[in-house]
Coordinates of C-alpha atoms in Angstrom, one line a residue:
M1 CA 113.8 180.7 100.3
D2 CA 111.0 179.5 102.7
S3 CA 113.1 179.6 106.2
Y4 CA 115.9 181.4 107.8
P5 CA 118.7 178.6 107.3
A6 CA 121.2 178.3 110.4
M7 CA 123.7 180.1 111.3
E8 CA 126.7 177.1 111.5
A9 CA 124.7 176.0 108.1
H10 CA 127.0 178.8 106.4
G11 CA 130.7 178.7 105.0
L12 CA 132.5 182.3 105.0
I13 CA 134.2 183.4 101.9
G14 CA 136.4 186.7 101.6
D15 CA 138.9 189.1 100.2
L16 CA 140.8 190.4 103.2
Q17 CA 138.7 194.0 102.3
T18 CA 135.0 192.9 102.5
A19 CA 133.9 189.4 102.9
A20 CA 129.7 187.3 102.4
L21 CA 128.0 184.5 103.9
V22 CA 127.0 181.4 101.6
A23 CA 124.5 178.8 103.1
K24 CA 124.5 175.3 102.7
D25 CA 121.5 175.6 100.4
G26 CA 123.6 177.6 97.9
T27 CA 122.7 181.0 98.3
L28 CA 124.7 184.0 99.3
D29 CA 123.2 185.4 101.3
W30 CA 124.9 187.7 102.6
F31 CA 127.6 191.0 101.0
C32 CA 128.7 194.5 101.7
A33 CA 130.7 195.8 99.7
P34 CA 133.2 198.1 99.3
R35 CA 134.0 197.3 103.2
F36 CA 132.8 195.2 106.1
D37 CA 131.2 197.9 107.2
S38 CA 129.1 199.3 103.9
P39 CA 125.9 198.3 103.4
S40 CA 125.0 194.8 102.2
L41 CA 124.0 194.0 98.5
F42 CA 122.4 191.0 99.6
G43 CA 121.0 190.8 103.2
G44 CA 118.9 187.9 102.7
L45 CA 120.1 187.5 106.1
L46 CA 118.1 190.2 107.7
D47 CA 115.0 189.8 105.9
R48 CA 114.5 187.0 103.2
H49 CA 112.2 188.9 101.2
K50 CA 113.7 192.0 101.4
G51 CA 117.3 191.8 102.0
G52 CA 118.7 190.6 98.6
H53 CA 119.8 187.0 97.8
F54 CA 121.3 185.1 94.9
Q55 CA 120.5 181.6 94.9
V56 CA 121.7 178.1 93.1
S57 CA 120.3 175.2 94.1
P58 CA 118.9 172.3 92.9
E59 CA 114.9 172.0 91.2
G60 CA 112.3 169.6 91.7
V61 CA 114.4 166.9 93.3
D62 CA 115.4 166.0 97.0
Y63 CA 118.9 165.9 98.2
V64 CA 121.2 166.7 101.0
S65 CA 123.5 168.6 100.8
K66 CA 126.9 170.0 102.9
Q67 CA 130.2 172.1 102.5
L68 CA 133.6 171.5 102.8
Y69 CA 136.3 174.1 102.5
L70 CA 139.7 172.9 100.0
P71 CA 142.3 172.9 102.5
G72 CA 144.2 175.0 103.2
T73 CA 141.7 178.2 102.0
P74 CA 138.6 179.9 102.7
I75 CA 137.8 179.2 99.0
L76 CA 134.4 176.9 99.9
I77 CA 132.8 173.7 97.8
T78 CA 128.9 173.3 98.6
R79 CA 128.1 169.9 97.2
F80 CA 123.9 168.6 96.4
L81 CA 123.3 165.1 96.4
S82 CA 120.7 163.6 95.3
A83 CA 119.2 160.2 93.4
D84 CA 119.4 162.1 90.4
G85 CA 123.1 164.0 90.2
V86 CA 126.1 165.1 92.5
G87 CA 126.8 168.7 91.6
E88 CA 129.3 171.3 93.1
L89 CA 129.1 175.2 93.9
V90 CA 132.4 177.1 94.2
D91 CA 132.7 179.9 96.1
F92 CA 135.9 182.2 96.2
M93 CA 136.9 186.0 96.2
P94 CA 140.0 187.0 95.0
V95 CA 142.1 188.7 96.7
A96 CA 142.2 192.6 96.4
G97 CA 145.1 193.3 97.8
D98 CA 146.3 196.5 100.1
Q99 CA 144.7 199.4 98.5
P100 CA 141.6 200.5 99.1
T101 CA 139.1 199.9 96.2
D102 CA 135.7 199.3 95.1
R103 CA 136.3 196.6 93.0
H104 CA 135.8 193.1 94.5
R105 CA 135.3 189.7 92.3
L106 CA 132.9 187.1 94.1
V107 CA 133.5 184.0 91.8
R108 CA 130.5 181.3 91.4
M109 CA 131.4 178.4 89.4
L110 CA 129.0 175.2 89.4
R111 CA 129.1 171.9 87.9
V112 CA 127.9 168.2 88.2
V113 CA 129.7 165.2 88.2
R114 CA 128.2 162.5 88.6
G115 CA 124.7 162.2 87.0
V116 CA 121.5 164.9 86.2
M117 CA 121.1 167.5 87.6
R118 CA 118.3 170.5 87.3
F119 CA 118.9 173.6 89.4
R120 CA 117.9 177.5 90.1
V121 CA 119.4 180.0 89.6
D122 CA 118.2 183.6 90.8
C123 CA 120.4 186.6 91.5
Q124 CA 118.1 189.2 93.3
P125 CA 120.9 192.5 95.0
R126 CA 119.1 194.6 97.1
F127 CA 121.4 197.6 97.6
N128 CA 122.1 199.8 101.0
Y129 CA 120.3 197.2 102.9
G130 CA 117.1 197.3 100.7
R131 CA 116.8 201.3 100.7
D132 CA 118.0 202.4 97.5
P133 CA 116.4 201.4 93.8
H134 CA 118.6 200.5 90.8
E135 CA 117.8 199.6 87.0
L136 CA 119.3 196.7 85.3
D137 CA 120.9 196.0 82.1
A138 CA 121.4 193.4 80.1
Y139 CA 124.2 192.4 77.8
P140 CA 125.5 189.2 75.5
A141 CA 128.3 188.8 78.2
G142 CA 125.6 189.4 81.8
H143 CA 123.8 191.9 83.9
V144 CA 124.6 194.9 85.2
F145 CA 123.0 196.1 88.5
R146 CA 123.3 199.9 88.7
S147 CA 122.2 201.5 91.6
P148 CA 123.0 205.8 92.9
A149 CA 125.7 204.5 95.3
L150 CA 127.4 201.3 92.9
S151 CA 127.3 198.6 90.1
L152 CA 127.2 195.3 90.1
A153 CA 127.7 193.3 87.0
V154 CA 127.6 189.6 86.7
S155 CA 129.1 188.2 84.3
L156 CA 128.7 184.8 82.8
V157 CA 131.4 182.4 82.6
R158 CA 131.1 180.6 79.1
Y159 CA 131.9 177.1 79.0
P160 CA 132.3 175.8 75.0
E161 CA 130.2 172.7 76.4
T162 CA 127.6 175.0 77.4
R163 CA 124.3 174.0 74.6
P164 CA 122.9 177.1 72.7
G165 CA 119.8 178.1 74.4
E166 CA 119.5 175.7 78.3
Q167 CA 120.6 179.0 80.0
A168 CA 118.3 181.3 78.9
I169 CA 117.9 184.3 81.5
Q170 CA 114.4 185.5 82.7
V171 CA 113.8 189.1 83.9
K172 CA 111.7 189.1 87.5
D173 CA 111.8 191.8 90.3
G174 CA 114.5 193.6 89.4
G175 CA 116.9 190.7 89.0
I176 CA 117.0 188.2 86.7
W177 CA 117.1 183.9 86.7
T178 CA 116.8 180.7 85.2
I179 CA 116.4 176.6 85.5
A180 CA 119.9 174.7 84.4
T181 CA 120.3 171.2 83.3
L182 CA 123.4 170.2 83.8
R183 CA 124.9 167.0 83.2
E184 CA 128.3 164.6 84.5
G185 CA 130.7 167.0 83.4
E186 CA 129.3 170.0 82.8
A187 CA 130.2 173.9 83.8
G188 CA 128.3 177.1 84.7
G189 CA 129.4 179.6 86.4
A190 CA 129.3 183.8 86.9
V191 CA 131.6 186.4 88.0
L192 CA 130.3 189.1 90.3
E193 CA 131.9 192.5 89.9
T194 CA 131.5 195.3 92.5
G195 CA 132.3 199.6 91.5
A196 CA 132.2 198.2 87.8
P197 CA 133.3 199.9 85.1
P198 CA 130.0 201.4 82.5
D199 CA 130.3 199.5 79.8
Q200 CA 129.5 195.9 79.6
P201 CA 130.6 192.9 81.0
H202 CA 132.5 190.2 79.5
F203 CA 132.7 186.2 78.9
Y204 CA 134.6 185.0 81.1
T205 CA 136.3 182.0 79.7
P206 CA 136.7 178.5 82.0
G207 CA 141.2 179.3 82.0
E208 CA 140.3 182.6 83.2
V209 CA 137.7 181.2 86.3
Q210 CA 140.2 178.6 87.2
E211 CA 143.7 181.3 86.8
L212 CA 141.5 182.8 89.7
L213 CA 140.5 180.4 91.9
E214 CA 144.6 179.1 91.8
Q215 CA 145.7 183.1 92.8
T216 CA 143.0 182.3 95.6
R217 CA 144.9 179.1 96.0
D218 CA 148.3 179.4 96.8
F219 CA 148.0 183.1 98.2
W220 CA 146.4 181.3 101.5
R221 CA 148.5 178.4 101.2
R222 CA 151.9 180.4 101.3
W223 CA 150.1 183.0 103.8
L224 CA 149.2 179.4 106.7
G225 CA 152.2 177.9 105.7
R226 CA 153.5 180.6 107.3
S227 CA 152.2 179.2 111.0
R228 CA 154.2 178.5 113.8
Y229 CA 151.3 175.6 115.4
T230 CA 152.5 172.4 114.9
G231 CA 150.0 171.0 118.0
R232 CA 147.3 168.7 118.7
W233 CA 144.3 170.6 117.8
R234 CA 145.9 171.7 114.1
E235 CA 143.9 171.8 111.5
M236 CA 141.3 173.8 113.7
V237 CA 144.0 176.0 114.6
E238 CA 144.6 177.0 111.5
R239 CA 140.6 176.5 110.3
S240 CA 140.3 180.0 113.1
A241 CA 143.6 181.6 112.0
M242 CA 143.0 181.7 108.2
T243 CA 138.8 183.4 109.8
L244 CA 140.8 185.7 111.6
K245 CA 142.3 186.6 108.6
L246 CA 138.9 187.1 106.8
M247 CA 138.2 189.3 109.4
T248 CA 141.2 191.9 108.7
Y249 CA 140.7 195.0 106.3
A250 CA 143.9 194.8 104.1
P251 CA 144.5 198.4 103.1
T252 CA 144.7 199.5 108.1
G253 CA 145.8 195.7 109.6
A254 CA 142.2 196.9 111.4
L255 CA 140.4 193.3 113.0
I256 CA 136.2 193.4 112.6
A257 CA 134.7 191.4 115.7
A258 CA 132.6 189.8 113.0
P259 CA 131.9 190.5 109.3
T260 CA 127.6 190.3 110.2
A261 CA 125.3 192.9 111.7
G262 CA 122.5 192.8 113.1
L263 CA 122.1 188.9 113.9
P264 CA 120.6 187.8 117.3
E265 CA 122.0 187.3 120.9
Q266 CA 118.5 184.8 121.6
I267 CA 116.1 184.3 118.5
G268 CA 113.3 186.7 118.5
G269 CA 115.3 188.8 120.9
Q270 CA 116.0 192.2 120.9
R271 CA 120.1 191.8 121.6
N272 CA 121.1 192.3 117.4
W273 CA 124.3 194.4 117.7
D274 CA 126.4 195.3 114.4
Y275 CA 129.7 193.8 115.1
R276 CA 131.6 195.5 112.2
Y277 CA 133.8 197.2 114.2
T278 CA 137.3 197.1 115.9
W279 CA 137.1 197.1 119.4
I280 CA 140.4 198.2 121.0
R281 CA 139.7 195.4 123.8
D282 CA 139.9 193.3 120.8
A283 CA 144.2 194.7 120.9
S284 CA 146.0 192.6 123.9
I285 CA 144.7 188.8 122.8
S286 CA 144.6 189.9 119.2
V287 CA 148.5 191.4 118.7
H288 CA 149.3 188.0 121.3
T289 CA 147.6 185.0 119.3
L290 CA 149.4 186.6 116.0
L291 CA 152.8 186.7 117.6
K292 CA 152.5 183.3 119.0
L293 CA 151.5 182.4 115.5
G294 CA 154.2 183.1 113.6
F295 CA 152.2 185.9 111.9
T296 CA 154.2 188.9 113.1
D297 CA 153.6 190.8 109.8
E298 CA 149.3 191.1 110.9
A299 CA 150.3 191.9 114.9
W300 CA 152.7 195.2 113.8
R301 CA 150.2 196.7 112.0
Y302 CA 146.8 195.8 114.2
I303 CA 149.2 196.8 116.7
H304 CA 150.0 200.3 114.9
W305 CA 146.2 200.5 113.7
V306 CA 145.1 200.8 117.3
D307 CA 149.0 203.5 118.5
D308 CA 147.2 205.3 115.4
R309 CA 144.0 205.7 117.6
V310 CA 145.3 206.9 120.6
C311 CA 147.4 209.4 119.5
E312 CA 144.4 210.8 117.4
A313 CA 142.5 210.9 120.9
R314 CA 145.8 212.5 122.7
D315 CA 145.9 215.5 119.7
S316 CA 141.7 215.8 120.1
E317 CA 141.1 216.0 123.9
T318 CA 138.4 213.7 123.4
P319 CA 138.5 209.6 125.3
L320 CA 139.2 206.6 123.4
Q321 CA 135.9 205.1 122.0
I322 CA 135.5 201.3 122.0
M323 CA 135.2 200.5 118.5
Y324 CA 135.8 202.5 115.5
R325 CA 135.4 202.0 111.9
V326 CA 137.9 199.6 109.6
D327 CA 139.5 203.4 108.4
G328 CA 139.7 204.5 112.1
S329 CA 137.0 206.3 112.1
P330 CA 135.0 207.0 114.2
D331 CA 131.2 207.6 113.6
V332 CA 129.5 204.3 114.6
A333 CA 126.7 206.4 115.1
E334 CA 123.6 203.7 115.1
E335 CA 120.0 203.1 113.4
V336 CA 117.8 200.8 112.5
L337 CA 116.2 199.3 109.9
D338 CA 113.0 199.0 110.4
H339 CA 111.8 197.9 106.5
F340 CA 113.6 194.4 107.8
E341 CA 111.5 191.3 109.6
G342 CA 115.1 190.1 111.1
Y343 CA 117.0 187.6 111.0
R344 CA 113.9 184.9 112.2
G345 CA 111.6 187.7 112.7
S346 CA 113.7 188.9 115.2
A347 CA 114.1 192.9 116.0
P348 CA 115.3 195.5 116.0
V349 CA 117.6 195.3 113.3
R350 CA 120.7 197.3 114.3
I351 CA 123.3 199.1 111.8
G352 CA 126.1 201.0 114.2
N353 CA 127.0 200.7 117.2
G354 CA 125.5 203.1 120.1
A355 CA 128.1 201.6 122.3
A356 CA 130.7 203.5 120.4
N357 CA 131.7 205.8 123.5
Q358 CA 130.7 203.6 126.4
L359 CA 132.8 204.4 128.9
Q360 CA 135.0 200.8 129.5
L361 CA 138.0 201.5 131.9
D362 CA 139.6 198.2 130.2
I363 CA 141.0 199.4 126.6
Y364 CA 143.5 201.2 128.1
G365 CA 144.9 197.9 130.2
E366 CA 144.5 196.4 126.8
V367 CA 146.5 198.7 124.0
L368 CA 149.5 199.0 126.8
N369 CA 148.7 195.1 127.4
G370 CA 149.1 194.5 123.8
L371 CA 152.4 196.7 122.8
H372 CA 153.6 195.0 125.7
E373 CA 152.9 192.0 124.2
A374 CA 154.3 193.3 120.9
D375 CA 157.3 195.2 122.5
C376 CA 158.8 191.3 124.2
H377 CA 158.5 190.1 121.0
G378 CA 160.8 192.3 118.9
L379 CA 142.2 193.7 131.4
Q380 CA 141.8 196.6 134.0
T381 CA 143.0 199.7 135.3
W382 CA 145.5 197.6 137.1
V383 CA 146.8 196.1 133.6
A384 CA 147.7 199.5 132.1
L385 CA 149.5 201.0 134.9
D386 CA 151.0 197.4 135.5
R387 CA 152.1 197.1 131.5
A388 CA 153.4 201.1 131.7
V389 CA 155.6 200.2 134.6
R390 CA 157.0 197.4 132.8
L391 CA 157.3 199.2 129.5
A392 CA 159.3 202.4 130.9
G393 CA 161.1 200.0 133.4
R394 CA 163.0 198.1 130.2
R395 CA 162.7 201.0 128.2
G396 CA 164.4 203.4 130.2
R397 CA 161.5 206.1 129.4
P398 CA 161.1 208.8 131.8
A399 CA 158.3 208.2 133.7
D400 CA 156.8 209.1 137.5
T401 CA 157.2 205.3 137.9
D402 CA 157.2 205.3 142.0
R403 CA 154.0 206.9 141.6
W404 CA 152.3 204.2 139.1
V405 CA 153.8 201.9 141.5
R406 CA 151.6 203.1 144.5
T407 CA 148.6 203.4 142.2
R408 CA 148.4 199.5 140.8
N409 CA 148.8 198.3 144.2
K410 CA 146.7 200.2 146.0
I411 CA 143.9 199.3 142.5
Y412 CA 145.6 196.0 143.7
A413 CA 144.4 196.0 147.4
Q414 CA 141.0 197.1 146.7
I415 CA 140.4 194.7 144.2
M416 CA 141.6 191.6 147.0
D417 CA 139.8 193.5 149.7
R418 CA 136.3 194.2 148.3
G419 CA 136.5 192.9 144.9
F420 CA 136.2 189.1 146.8
H421 CA 132.1 188.6 149.1
S422 CA 133.3 186.4 151.9
G423 CA 129.6 184.7 151.7
R424 CA 130.7 183.8 148.0
D425 CA 133.7 182.4 148.8
A426 CA 134.4 184.2 145.3
F427 CA 136.0 187.1 143.1
V428 CA 132.3 189.0 142.2
Q429 CA 131.4 191.4 139.1
H430 CA 131.9 194.3 141.3
Y431 CA 132.0 196.1 144.5
A432 CA 128.4 196.1 145.1
T433 CA 127.0 192.8 144.2
D434 CA 127.4 189.0 145.1
V435 CA 126.8 188.2 141.5
L436 CA 129.6 186.3 139.2
D437 CA 130.9 186.9 136.5
A438 CA 132.6 184.7 133.3
T439 CA 134.8 187.4 132.7
L440 CA 136.7 187.0 136.1
L441 CA 138.7 183.6 133.8
A442 CA 140.6 186.6 132.5
M443 CA 142.1 187.1 135.7
P444 CA 144.9 185.0 136.2
A445 CA 145.7 184.7 132.4
V446 CA 146.4 188.6 132.9
G447 CA 148.8 188.5 136.2
L448 CA 146.4 189.2 138.3
V449 CA 146.0 186.2 140.8
S450 CA 148.1 182.8 140.7
S451 CA 146.0 180.2 139.3
R452 CA 146.8 178.4 142.5
D453 CA 145.7 180.8 144.5
P454 CA 143.2 179.5 147.5
M455 CA 140.9 182.6 146.1
W456 CA 141.1 182.0 142.7
Q457 CA 140.9 178.1 143.4
S458 CA 137.6 178.9 145.6
T459 CA 136.5 181.7 142.8
L460 CA 136.6 179.4 139.3
R461 CA 134.5 175.9 141.6
A462 CA 131.6 179.0 142.0
I463 CA 131.6 179.8 138.4
G464 CA 131.7 176.3 137.8
A465 CA 128.8 175.5 139.7
E466 CA 126.8 178.2 139.1
L467 CA 127.2 179.8 135.1
V468 CA 129.1 176.0 133.3
S469 CA 126.0 173.6 131.2
D470 CA 128.6 171.2 130.2
S471 CA 131.1 172.5 128.5
L472 CA 129.1 175.9 128.3
V473 CA 129.5 178.5 130.1
Y474 CA 127.3 181.9 130.7
R475 CA 128.3 185.0 131.0
Y476 CA 126.3 185.7 133.8
D477 CA 122.7 185.5 135.2
P478 CA 121.1 188.5 133.4
A479 CA 117.7 188.2 136.8
A480 CA 120.4 189.0 139.0
S481 CA 121.5 191.5 136.9
P482 CA 119.9 193.1 134.5
D483 CA 121.1 195.0 131.9
G484 CA 117.7 197.1 130.7
L485 CA 117.0 194.5 127.9
P486 CA 114.8 191.9 127.7
G487 CA 115.4 188.0 126.9
Q488 CA 118.2 186.3 128.1
E489 CA 121.9 185.5 126.6
S490 CA 123.6 182.1 125.5
T491 CA 126.5 180.9 126.6
F492 CA 129.5 182.7 125.7
T493 CA 131.8 180.8 123.1
M494 CA 134.7 183.1 124.7
C495 CA 134.7 182.4 128.3
S496 CA 134.0 178.8 127.5
F497 CA 137.5 178.7 125.9
W498 CA 138.5 180.4 128.8
Y499 CA 137.2 178.3 131.6
V500 CA 139.7 175.5 129.5
R501 CA 142.1 178.0 130.0
A502 CA 141.7 178.4 134.2
L503 CA 141.0 174.3 134.3
A504 CA 144.0 173.9 133.0
E505 CA 146.0 176.2 134.9
S506 CA 144.4 175.8 138.0
G507 CA 145.6 172.0 138.0
R508 CA 142.5 170.6 136.4
L509 CA 144.2 169.0 133.3
D510 CA 142.5 166.5 132.4
D511 CA 139.2 168.3 132.9
A512 CA 140.2 170.8 131.2
T513 CA 141.4 168.7 127.8
L514 CA 137.9 167.2 127.5
T515 CA 136.3 170.4 128.5
F516 CA 138.4 171.8 125.0
E517 CA 137.5 168.6 122.8
K518 CA 133.6 169.0 123.9
M519 CA 133.8 172.6 122.6
L520 CA 135.2 171.9 119.4
T521 CA 132.1 170.1 118.8
Y522 CA 130.0 172.3 118.8
S523 CA 132.1 174.1 115.9
S524 CA 129.8 174.7 112.9
P525 CA 130.4 171.5 110.3
L526 CA 133.7 174.5 108.8
G527 CA 135.0 174.9 112.1
L528 CA 133.5 178.2 112.4
Y529 CA 131.5 179.8 116.0
S530 CA 129.7 182.6 116.0
E531 CA 130.0 184.5 119.4
E532 CA 127.2 182.9 121.5
I533 CA 125.8 178.6 121.7
A534 CA 122.5 178.6 122.9
P535 CA 121.0 175.7 124.9
T536 CA 120.1 173.3 122.1
G537 CA 123.9 174.3 121.0
Q538 CA 122.8 175.8 117.9
Q539 CA 125.1 179.5 117.3
T540 CA 123.9 182.3 117.9
G541 CA 125.3 185.9 118.2
N542 CA 127.9 187.9 114.3
F543 CA 128.3 184.8 112.5
P544 CA 132.0 184.3 112.6
Q545 CA 133.2 185.8 115.8
A546 CA 136.4 187.0 116.1
F547 CA 136.6 186.1 119.5
S548 CA 135.2 183.1 119.6
H549 CA 138.0 182.2 117.2
L550 CA 141.1 184.2 119.1
S551 CA 140.5 182.4 122.4
L552 CA 140.5 178.8 120.6
I553 CA 143.8 179.7 119.2
G554 CA 144.9 180.9 122.9
T555 CA 143.1 178.0 124.6
A556 CA 144.8 175.2 122.4
L557 CA 148.7 176.8 122.9
N558 CA 148.3 176.6 126.4
L559 CA 147.1 173.6 126.7
D560 CA 149.3 172.2 124.0
R561 CA 152.1 174.0 126.8
L562 CA 150.7 172.2 129.4
L563 CA 150.2 168.2 127.9
D564 CA 153.5 169.1 126.9
A565 CA 155.3 169.3 130.2
H566 CA 152.6 167.4 132.0
P567 CA 152.0 164.5 129.3
R568 CA 149.9 162.2 132.5
G569 CA 148.1 165.2 132.9
V570 CA 149.3 166.3 136.8
V571 CA 150.4 169.8 136.8

């Protein structure tokens, strides 16, 4: 734990109510329970000394480590390779079901497949972001950590080949640790369980653990089998789809933006937000993507969750918030964890999100566009009115459509008249500036402008010249459009995929395909993306990020369609 692992050196596991991150060195350094937006039990990702961790790493030997997923699943395998031997750590979470529960299990299985290896096993939970004390009770089959709000049981897996006295467990700093030596064919393991009953833990048998693994494997492969995608980038699309599913709260269908909080957009910077909530703006692209892949149940559950938020806002006569908790609660009050040093010293560490009550008019368009997508399968104020007109007309619903059409057309005319800067020969961030913004790349996608319109073509060229670095796209220039915070942002992964789509639809299909392939090289070794990518290629911001993976899927679908229609690259 001498240094923070890179964000891209992590794998994501989860049970559809919460999730955990496991670093390439075998350290579990992020886990919140009982929900995504609950306080952390293991928060070493935000403070390596005070946050808590569960380390399983080779001891006393030089080694390299690699991670992979069991194909078609989020079951994570971390491999340790050394001159003395090769070890494998398997981490997964059995699916928790559709009903909210405090009981969540995380299985850690360790075995040596060649030679002999020694491992340090060090379990140091820290409840409520390291703020709550806990008691530790020892039992023959394991230990139980009890805090005022939550308990964590660590039950051992009893393998018949385990030698007596080989795994003597010691207590240190409120946690437990041991040094275990395993020879080829030998194994060890533990099952972590939150919300466990107060009685003592029990020994798990290898058969019980194997059954949990097979149940988890079969669930994910059955789910993935519903995907309709058979295109050119199947492996990346399916991994992205599983990542999105891992970030979906099963009891309500809400999709969080990311499973982490407080990770910096720039190392040492202050843009450290909590993304463990559901953004209303994500409804449109999420529903569209899920439906295109064939995951209709997930799309319907998500759109119903959004509809419930709209109805609650209407009934209470309060504005629609831009984000909510996974259970629909509007309480996302922001606070700072002053006692955490932050990832690689990036403070302040924020939990909650003060942006919840910002005025963002595009959320109404996103809601209606999502409803429109769902209705068809059976981002701006302009989008809201345009989709409302379409829905009312198709369904014969009573509405003042004449007024809506007039207002929609006035907005369109205003955007064309005032949103296009003649000096820049491009659409701009807002009417009173000449600053470019990569969110303009969404204009053709929502039908506001044709991808072949000369005004859009010149806008795309301007974005490419000013905001694109190789395949990576900056959202905007903070120096030209200050947002009140010091420091710079990295490139936005979502905008980079939008750029690929814009290139393709504008007739530059070869450029689009190459740029997309370059973007795939920026993923983590496991195929995961954070919100942003630094110039060095390092993943920054919260990890992994839903919008990045939604955009990857949407771009792959669009590229496949155009390449199938124009195999020689001429659109």
